Amino acid sequence: MKLSQRARRVQPSATLAVSTKAKSMRADGIDVVNFSAGEPDFPTPEPICEAARQAIANGFTKYTPTPGIPELRAAICKRFKEDYGFSVLPEQVVVSCGAKHSIYLALAALVDPGDEVLIPAPYWVSYPPQVELCDGVPVIVETTPENGFRMTPDDLRQALTPRSRVLILNSPSNPTGQLYSRAEMEALAEVVLEAGLMVICDDIYEKLIYDSREFVSLSQISDAVRTQCIVTNGVSKCASMTGWRIGYLAAEPELAKAVTRLQGQMTSHPTSIAQYAAVEALGQPLPQLGEWVAAFQTRRDRMVELLNNIEGVRCESPPGAFYCFADWRGLLDRKTEGKALDGDMEWAEYLLDAAQTACVPGSPFGAPGFLRFSFACGLDRIEDGLARVKKAVEQTR
């Protein structure tokens, strides 16, 4: 069998690979502490589940309009008005099979072969492969830990070429949890307007903000820059609905129509039952969300404290999302049983084998020497898992 170059070129998701291995070990009876998860550990709220059951009972199990059912698009428009402060029309909204799918569809609608897509590093592992699947060229914009891994206007300007077409901007960020301020977004907006870039705003973590910080999307900066933005979001993080696979984008009508055409030839539409559940999730603010954010902040504080108690490790407190991005570069001269632990990939493998603790190496995120730990788990697991990690580190030399 001859596989296409596309199929041979794309690599498995690093985060899903680690999580899958951890789940397999647990299925074999091994007590693995899984810090690799990119999903809330809270159950989907019961009213959302009941809405899905009612959809089944009422026979809402048939094909829907390609961009999503009218009720859901109306709920999304309402959320934009209340959360972002500006209005979008239903014809600007396309509901897809998760925010990941929405980002891919946006890229597919915008990128021609050879077009460059600017991606600040560290980045979510799926961005570069999705660009390559669209025959585009990922251009990685390097940032520094000293600047909180946030891209500056100068960083962006220096990465521009005549082939620059799209910028992907994720705030709060996966994997760092970093958050751009309003002033930083305003400065970036100037460069975006000067360069005529289209911007995919990945706002999936916008409800998970700590320390009374402010979430600001690039799309909120001005009417002018908004016309160049495609805002992607979903219910995975804010409603603990990762497996329901409902995401959406909002864009200018012409682009939304193009995305709808593409989706019509790919998946037709998202699952009807999940769409009706998402109406319940987005129709009004979830009462549980405040409790979830408070729990995440408590977990974050404890995880940051425990990571910084490990000799050689440094970890800044993230203002958003549910990840700690720990600087492991002070431990890259260690060895264990004759094996060099000289990279984050080796360290992640060692911690899974020696400490039965799963985390994700930084290299697939474009940040070698770092490890990502998710605090989307209970405090008891954080205590247990990081005690194991500390012990495993102390056993190296």
PDB file of C-alpha atoms in Angstrom, residues 132-328:
ATOM      1  CA  GLU A 132       0.974  21.488   6.737  1.00  0.00           C
ATOM      2  CA  LEU A 133      -2.199  19.515   5.994  1.00  0.00           C
ATOM      3  CA  CYS A 134      -3.439  22.662   4.216  1.00  0.00           C
ATOM      4  CA  ASP A 135      -0.157  22.815   2.228  1.00  0.00           C
ATOM      5  CA  GLY A 136       0.882  25.935   4.110  1.00  0.00           C
ATOM      6  CA  VAL A 137       4.216  26.696   5.747  1.00  0.00           C
ATOM      7  CA  PRO A 138       4.337  27.008   9.554  1.00  0.00           C
ATOM      8  CA  VAL A 139       6.590  29.892  10.582  1.00  0.00           C
ATOM      9  CA  ILE A 140       7.480  29.631  14.260  1.00  0.00           C
ATOM     10  CA  VAL A 141       7.834  32.945  16.082  1.00  0.00           C
ATOM     11  CA  GLU A 142      10.201  32.368  18.986  1.00  0.00           C
ATOM     12  CA  THR A 143       9.445  33.903  22.376  1.00  0.00           C
ATOM     13  CA  THR A 144      11.345  33.792  25.654  1.00  0.00           C
ATOM     14  CA  PRO A 145      10.565  32.632  29.199  1.00  0.00           C
ATOM     15  CA  GLU A 146      11.853  36.004  30.423  1.00  0.00           C
ATOM     16  CA  ASN A 147       8.986  37.677  28.534  1.00  0.00           C
ATOM     17  CA  GLY A 148       6.443  35.170  29.797  1.00  0.00           C
ATOM     18  CA  PHE A 149       6.463  33.404  26.415  1.00  0.00           C
ATOM     19  CA  ARG A 150       4.357  36.255  24.999  1.00  0.00           C
ATOM     20  CA  MET A 151       5.051  37.471  21.484  1.00  0.00           C
ATOM     21  CA  THR A 152       5.991  41.138  21.161  1.00  0.00           C
ATOM     22  CA  PRO A 153       5.150  43.377  18.189  1.00  0.00           C
ATOM     23  CA  ASP A 154       8.834  43.322  17.201  1.00  0.00           C
ATOM     24  CA  ASP A 155       8.839  39.510  17.306  1.00  0.00           C
ATOM     25  CA  LEU A 156       5.872  39.515  14.932  1.00  0.00           C
ATOM     26  CA  ARG A 157       7.325  42.136  12.584  1.00  0.00           C
ATOM     27  CA  GLN A 158      10.614  40.258  12.254  1.00  0.00           C
ATOM     28  CA  ALA A 159       8.772  37.082  11.238  1.00  0.00           C
ATOM     29  CA  LEU A 160       6.809  38.748   8.428  1.00  0.00           C
ATOM     30  CA  THR A 161       7.579  37.996   4.782  1.00  0.00           C
ATOM     31  CA  PRO A 162       5.658  38.652   1.544  1.00  0.00           C
ATOM     32  CA  ARG A 163       4.112  35.161   1.965  1.00  0.00           C
ATOM     33  CA  SER A 164       2.743  35.800   5.469  1.00  0.00           C
ATOM     34  CA  ARG A 165      -0.984  35.152   5.399  1.00  0.00           C
ATOM     35  CA  VAL A 166      -2.315  34.073   8.816  1.00  0.00           C
ATOM     36  CA  LEU A 167      -1.401  34.451  12.492  1.00  0.00           C
ATOM     37  CA  ILE A 168      -2.640  31.980  15.111  1.00  0.00           C
ATOM     38  CA  LEU A 169      -2.986  33.619  18.522  1.00  0.00           C
ATOM     39  CA  ASN A 170      -3.922  31.559  21.597  1.00  0.00           C
ATOM     40  CA  SER A 171      -4.583  33.384  24.876  1.00  0.00           C
ATOM     41  CA  PRO A 172      -4.688  31.987  27.508  1.00  0.00           C
ATOM     42  CA  SER A 173      -2.157  29.634  26.021  1.00  0.00           C
ATOM     43  CA  ASN A 174      -1.784  25.920  25.821  1.00  0.00           C
ATOM     44  CA  PRO A 175       0.826  24.933  27.017  1.00  0.00           C
ATOM     45  CA  THR A 176       1.991  27.923  29.100  1.00  0.00           C
ATOM     46  CA  GLY A 177      -1.259  29.315  30.480  1.00  0.00           C
ATOM     47  CA  GLN A 178       0.061  32.793  29.642  1.00  0.00           C
ATOM     48  CA  LEU A 179      -2.357  35.642  28.963  1.00  0.00           C
ATOM     49  CA  TYR A 180      -1.898  38.739  26.799  1.00  0.00           C
ATOM     50  CA  SER A 181      -2.918  42.028  28.403  1.00  0.00           C
ATOM     51  CA  ARG A 182      -5.104  44.610  26.676  1.00  0.00           C
ATOM     52  CA  ALA A 183      -2.074  46.817  26.029  1.00  0.00           C
ATOM     53  CA  GLU A 184      -0.183  43.900  24.487  1.00  0.00           C
ATOM     54  CA  MET A 185      -3.153  43.041  22.278  1.00  0.00           C
ATOM     55  CA  GLU A 186      -3.460  46.676  21.156  1.00  0.00           C
ATOM     56  CA  ALA A 187       0.208  46.709  20.159  1.00  0.00           C
ATOM     57  CA  LEU A 188      -0.130  43.443  18.230  1.00  0.00           C
ATOM     58  CA  ALA A 189      -3.275  44.747  16.509  1.00  0.00           C
ATOM     59  CA  GLU A 190      -1.243  47.589  14.985  1.00  0.00           C
ATOM     60  CA  VAL A 191       1.117  45.106  13.320  1.00  0.00           C
ATOM     61  CA  VAL A 192      -1.763  42.886  12.181  1.00  0.00           C
ATOM     62  CA  LEU A 193      -3.448  45.849  10.485  1.00  0.00           C
ATOM     63  CA  GLU A 194      -0.201  47.067   8.899  1.00  0.00           C
ATOM     64  CA  ALA A 195       0.572  43.597   7.517  1.00  0.00           C
ATOM     65  CA  GLY A 196      -2.978  42.718   6.479  1.00  0.00           C
ATOM     66  CA  LEU A 197      -2.789  39.419   8.364  1.00  0.00           C
ATOM     67  CA  MET A 198      -5.791  37.246   9.014  1.00  0.00           C
ATOM     68  CA  VAL A 199      -5.790  36.105  12.641  1.00  0.00           C
ATOM     69  CA  ILE A 200      -7.228  32.909  14.091  1.00  0.00           C
ATOM     70  CA  CYS A 201      -8.016  33.789  17.706  1.00  0.00           C
ATOM     71  CA  ASP A 202      -8.030  30.524  19.644  1.00  0.00           C
ATOM     72  CA  ASP A 203     -10.025  31.607  22.694  1.00  0.00           C
ATOM     73  CA  ILE A 204     -10.928  28.152  24.006  1.00  0.00           C
ATOM     74  CA  TYR A 205      -9.592  28.878  27.532  1.00  0.00           C
ATOM     75  CA  GLU A 206     -11.173  32.344  27.867  1.00  0.00           C
ATOM     76  CA  LYS A 207     -13.312  31.353  30.869  1.00  0.00           C
ATOM     77  CA  LEU A 208     -10.375  29.899  32.833  1.00  0.00           C
ATOM     78  CA  ILE A 209      -8.704  33.049  34.168  1.00  0.00           C
ATOM     79  CA  TYR A 210      -7.197  33.479  37.661  1.00  0.00           C
ATOM     80  CA  ASP A 211      -6.154  36.214  40.079  1.00  0.00           C
ATOM     81  CA  SER A 212      -8.884  38.576  38.806  1.00  0.00           C
ATOM     82  CA  ARG A 213      -7.004  39.007  35.528  1.00  0.00           C
ATOM     83  CA  GLU A 214      -8.801  40.300  32.427  1.00  0.00           C
ATOM     84  CA  PHE A 215      -9.346  38.219  29.305  1.00  0.00           C
ATOM     85  CA  VAL A 216      -8.957  40.228  26.097  1.00  0.00           C
ATOM     86  CA  SER A 217      -9.322  38.801  22.604  1.00  0.00           C
ATOM     87  CA  LEU A 218      -7.610  40.496  19.681  1.00  0.00           C
ATOM     88  CA  SER A 219     -11.072  40.674  18.099  1.00  0.00           C
ATOM     89  CA  GLN A 220     -12.159  43.093  20.839  1.00  0.00           C
ATOM     90  CA  ILE A 221      -9.497  45.715  20.141  1.00  0.00           C
ATOM     91  CA  SER A 222     -11.175  47.533  17.254  1.00  0.00           C
ATOM     92  CA  ASP A 223     -13.779  47.172  14.518  1.00  0.00           C
ATOM     93  CA  ALA A 224     -10.992  47.297  11.937  1.00  0.00           C
ATOM     94  CA  VAL A 225      -8.967  44.411  13.330  1.00  0.00           C
ATOM     95  CA  ARG A 226     -12.139  42.398  13.990  1.00  0.00           C
ATOM     96  CA  THR A 227     -12.762  42.051  10.251  1.00  0.00           C
ATOM     97  CA  GLN A 228      -9.407  40.252  10.034  1.00  0.00           C
ATOM     98  CA  CYS A 229     -10.162  37.898  12.954  1.00  0.00           C
ATOM     99  CA  ILE A 230     -11.655  34.436  13.020  1.00  0.00           C
ATOM    100  CA  VAL A 231     -12.632  33.725  16.603  1.00  0.00           C
ATOM    101  CA  THR A 232     -12.674  30.031  17.543  1.00  0.00           C
ATOM    102  CA  ASN A 233     -14.107  28.671  20.754  1.00  0.00           C
ATOM    103  CA  GLY A 234     -16.202  25.791  22.049  1.00  0.00           C
ATOM    104  CA  VAL A 235     -17.775  24.058  25.017  1.00  0.00           C
ATOM    105  CA  SER A 236     -14.961  21.620  25.811  1.00  0.00           C
ATOM    106  CA  LYS A 237     -13.255  23.631  28.543  1.00  0.00           C
ATOM    107  CA  CYS A 238     -15.972  26.022  29.773  1.00  0.00           C
ATOM    108  CA  ALA A 239     -18.644  23.299  30.117  1.00  0.00           C
ATOM    109  CA  SER A 240     -16.468  20.194  30.569  1.00  0.00           C
ATOM    110  CA  MET A 241     -17.749  18.736  27.286  1.00  0.00           C
ATOM    111  CA  THR A 242     -14.536  17.574  25.610  1.00  0.00           C
ATOM    112  CA  GLY A 243     -16.004  14.335  24.270  1.00  0.00           C
ATOM    113  CA  TRP A 244     -19.150  15.982  22.920  1.00  0.00           C
ATOM    114  CA  ARG A 245     -17.038  17.577  20.156  1.00  0.00           C
ATOM    115  CA  ILE A 246     -18.709  20.942  19.686  1.00  0.00           C
ATOM    116  CA  GLY A 247     -16.673  23.973  18.674  1.00  0.00           C
ATOM    117  CA  TYR A 248     -17.454  27.019  16.621  1.00  0.00           C
ATOM    118  CA  LEU A 249     -15.999  29.971  14.798  1.00  0.00           C
ATOM    119  CA  ALA A 250     -17.224  33.461  14.019  1.00  0.00           C
ATOM    120  CA  ALA A 251     -15.883  35.332  11.005  1.00  0.00           C
ATOM    121  CA  GLU A 252     -16.861  37.741   8.272  1.00  0.00           C
ATOM    122  CA  PRO A 253     -19.854  36.356   6.287  1.00  0.00           C
ATOM    123  CA  GLU A 254     -17.848  35.554   3.143  1.00  0.00           C
ATOM    124  CA  LEU A 255     -15.351  33.486   5.116  1.00  0.00           C
ATOM    125  CA  ALA A 256     -18.102  31.792   7.139  1.00  0.00           C
ATOM    126  CA  LYS A 257     -19.771  30.754   3.875  1.00  0.00           C
ATOM    127  CA  ALA A 258     -16.487  29.293   2.612  1.00  0.00           C
ATOM    128  CA  VAL A 259     -16.021  27.349   5.858  1.00  0.00           C
ATOM    129  CA  THR A 260     -19.608  26.072   5.565  1.00  0.00           C
ATOM    130  CA  ARG A 261     -18.910  24.801   2.046  1.00  0.00           C
ATOM    131  CA  LEU A 262     -15.816  22.976   3.235  1.00  0.00           C
ATOM    132  CA  GLN A 263     -17.608  21.428   6.205  1.00  0.00           C
ATOM    133  CA  GLY A 264     -20.446  20.340   3.947  1.00  0.00           C
ATOM    134  CA  GLN A 265     -18.004  18.145   2.047  1.00  0.00           C
ATOM    135  CA  MET A 266     -16.234  16.843   5.173  1.00  0.00           C
ATOM    136  CA  THR A 267     -18.495  16.097   8.122  1.00  0.00           C
ATOM    137  CA  SER A 268     -21.793  17.625   6.871  1.00  0.00           C
ATOM    138  CA  HIS A 269     -22.341  19.006  10.392  1.00  0.00           C
ATOM    139  CA  PRO A 270     -21.619  18.197  14.046  1.00  0.00           C
ATOM    140  CA  THR A 271     -23.696  15.600  15.870  1.00  0.00           C
ATOM    141  CA  SER A 272     -27.274  16.768  16.258  1.00  0.00           C
ATOM    142  CA  ILE A 273     -27.645  15.557  19.856  1.00  0.00           C
ATOM    143  CA  ALA A 274     -24.440  17.298  20.981  1.00  0.00           C
ATOM    144  CA  GLN A 275     -25.632  20.514  19.353  1.00  0.00           C
ATOM    145  CA  TYR A 276     -28.825  20.518  21.419  1.00  0.00           C
ATOM    146  CA  ALA A 277     -26.750  19.870  24.541  1.00  0.00           C
ATOM    147  CA  ALA A 278     -24.520  22.829  23.618  1.00  0.00           C
ATOM    148  CA  VAL A 279     -27.572  25.100  23.432  1.00  0.00           C
ATOM    149  CA  GLU A 280     -28.100  24.377  27.124  1.00  0.00           C
ATOM    150  CA  ALA A 281     -24.399  24.939  27.843  1.00  0.00           C
ATOM    151  CA  LEU A 282     -24.228  28.317  26.096  1.00  0.00           C
ATOM    152  CA  GLY A 283     -27.765  29.582  26.633  1.00  0.00           C
ATOM    153  CA  GLN A 284     -26.879  31.015  30.025  1.00  0.00           C
ATOM    154  CA  PRO A 285     -23.778  31.187  32.251  1.00  0.00           C
ATOM    155  CA  LEU A 286     -23.098  27.861  33.963  1.00  0.00           C
ATOM    156  CA  PRO A 287     -23.497  28.161  37.745  1.00  0.00           C
ATOM    157  CA  GLN A 288     -20.715  25.591  38.228  1.00  0.00           C
ATOM    158  CA  LEU A 289     -18.104  27.608  36.329  1.00  0.00           C
ATOM    159  CA  GLY A 290     -17.162  29.842  39.257  1.00  0.00           C
ATOM    160  CA  GLU A 291     -16.614  26.804  41.475  1.00  0.00           C
ATOM    161  CA  TRP A 292     -14.493  25.152  38.797  1.00  0.00           C
ATOM    162  CA  VAL A 293     -12.291  28.230  38.361  1.00  0.00           C
ATOM    163  CA  ALA A 294     -11.818  28.526  42.137  1.00  0.00           C
ATOM    164  CA  ALA A 295     -10.858  24.842  42.333  1.00  0.00           C
ATOM    165  CA  PHE A 296      -8.428  25.187  39.431  1.00  0.00           C
ATOM    166  CA  GLN A 297      -6.780  28.203  41.069  1.00  0.00           C
ATOM    167  CA  THR A 298      -6.288  26.303  44.342  1.00  0.00           C
ATOM    168  CA  ARG A 299      -4.826  23.363  42.448  1.00  0.00           C
ATOM    169  CA  ARG A 300      -2.595  25.656  40.404  1.00  0.00           C
ATOM    170  CA  ASP A 301      -1.169  27.303  43.503  1.00  0.00           C
ATOM    171  CA  ARG A 302      -0.327  23.958  45.080  1.00  0.00           C
ATOM    172  CA  MET A 303       1.173  22.527  41.898  1.00  0.00           C
ATOM    173  CA  VAL A 304       3.368  25.594  41.376  1.00  0.00           C
ATOM    174  CA  GLU A 305       4.548  25.366  45.001  1.00  0.00           C
ATOM    175  CA  LEU A 306       5.407  21.664  44.749  1.00  0.00           C
ATOM    176  CA  LEU A 307       7.167  21.984  41.395  1.00  0.00           C
ATOM    177  CA  ASN A 308       9.321  24.829  42.711  1.00  0.00           C
ATOM    178  CA  ASN A 309      10.242  22.638  45.701  1.00  0.00           C
ATOM    179  CA  ILE A 310      11.999  20.215  43.344  1.00  0.00           C
ATOM    180  CA  GLU A 311      15.691  21.052  43.122  1.00  0.00           C
ATOM    181  CA  GLY A 312      16.575  22.302  39.638  1.00  0.00           C
ATOM    182  CA  VAL A 313      12.973  23.033  38.568  1.00  0.00           C
ATOM    183  CA  ARG A 314      11.442  26.475  38.044  1.00  0.00           C
ATOM    184  CA  CYS A 315       7.776  27.144  37.404  1.00  0.00           C
ATOM    185  CA  GLU A 316       5.945  30.444  36.965  1.00  0.00           C
ATOM    186  CA  SER A 317       2.319  30.686  38.071  1.00  0.00           C
ATOM    187  CA  PRO A 318       0.078  30.659  34.972  1.00  0.00           C
ATOM    188  CA  PRO A 319      -2.729  33.256  34.855  1.00  0.00           C
ATOM    189  CA  GLY A 320      -5.018  31.076  32.741  1.00  0.00           C
ATOM    190  CA  ALA A 321      -5.886  27.605  31.363  1.00  0.00           C
ATOM    191  CA  PHE A 322      -5.002  24.591  33.561  1.00  0.00           C
ATOM    192  CA  TYR A 323      -1.350  23.879  32.806  1.00  0.00           C
ATOM    193  CA  CYS A 324       1.925  24.491  34.603  1.00  0.00           C
ATOM    194  CA  PHE A 325       4.817  24.777  32.161  1.00  0.00           C
ATOM    195  CA  ALA A 326       7.826  23.808  34.238  1.00  0.00           C
ATOM    196  CA  ASP A 327      11.367  24.785  33.272  1.00  0.00           C
ATOM    197  CA  TRP A 328      13.357  21.517  33.442  1.00  0.00           C
TER     198      TRP A 328
END
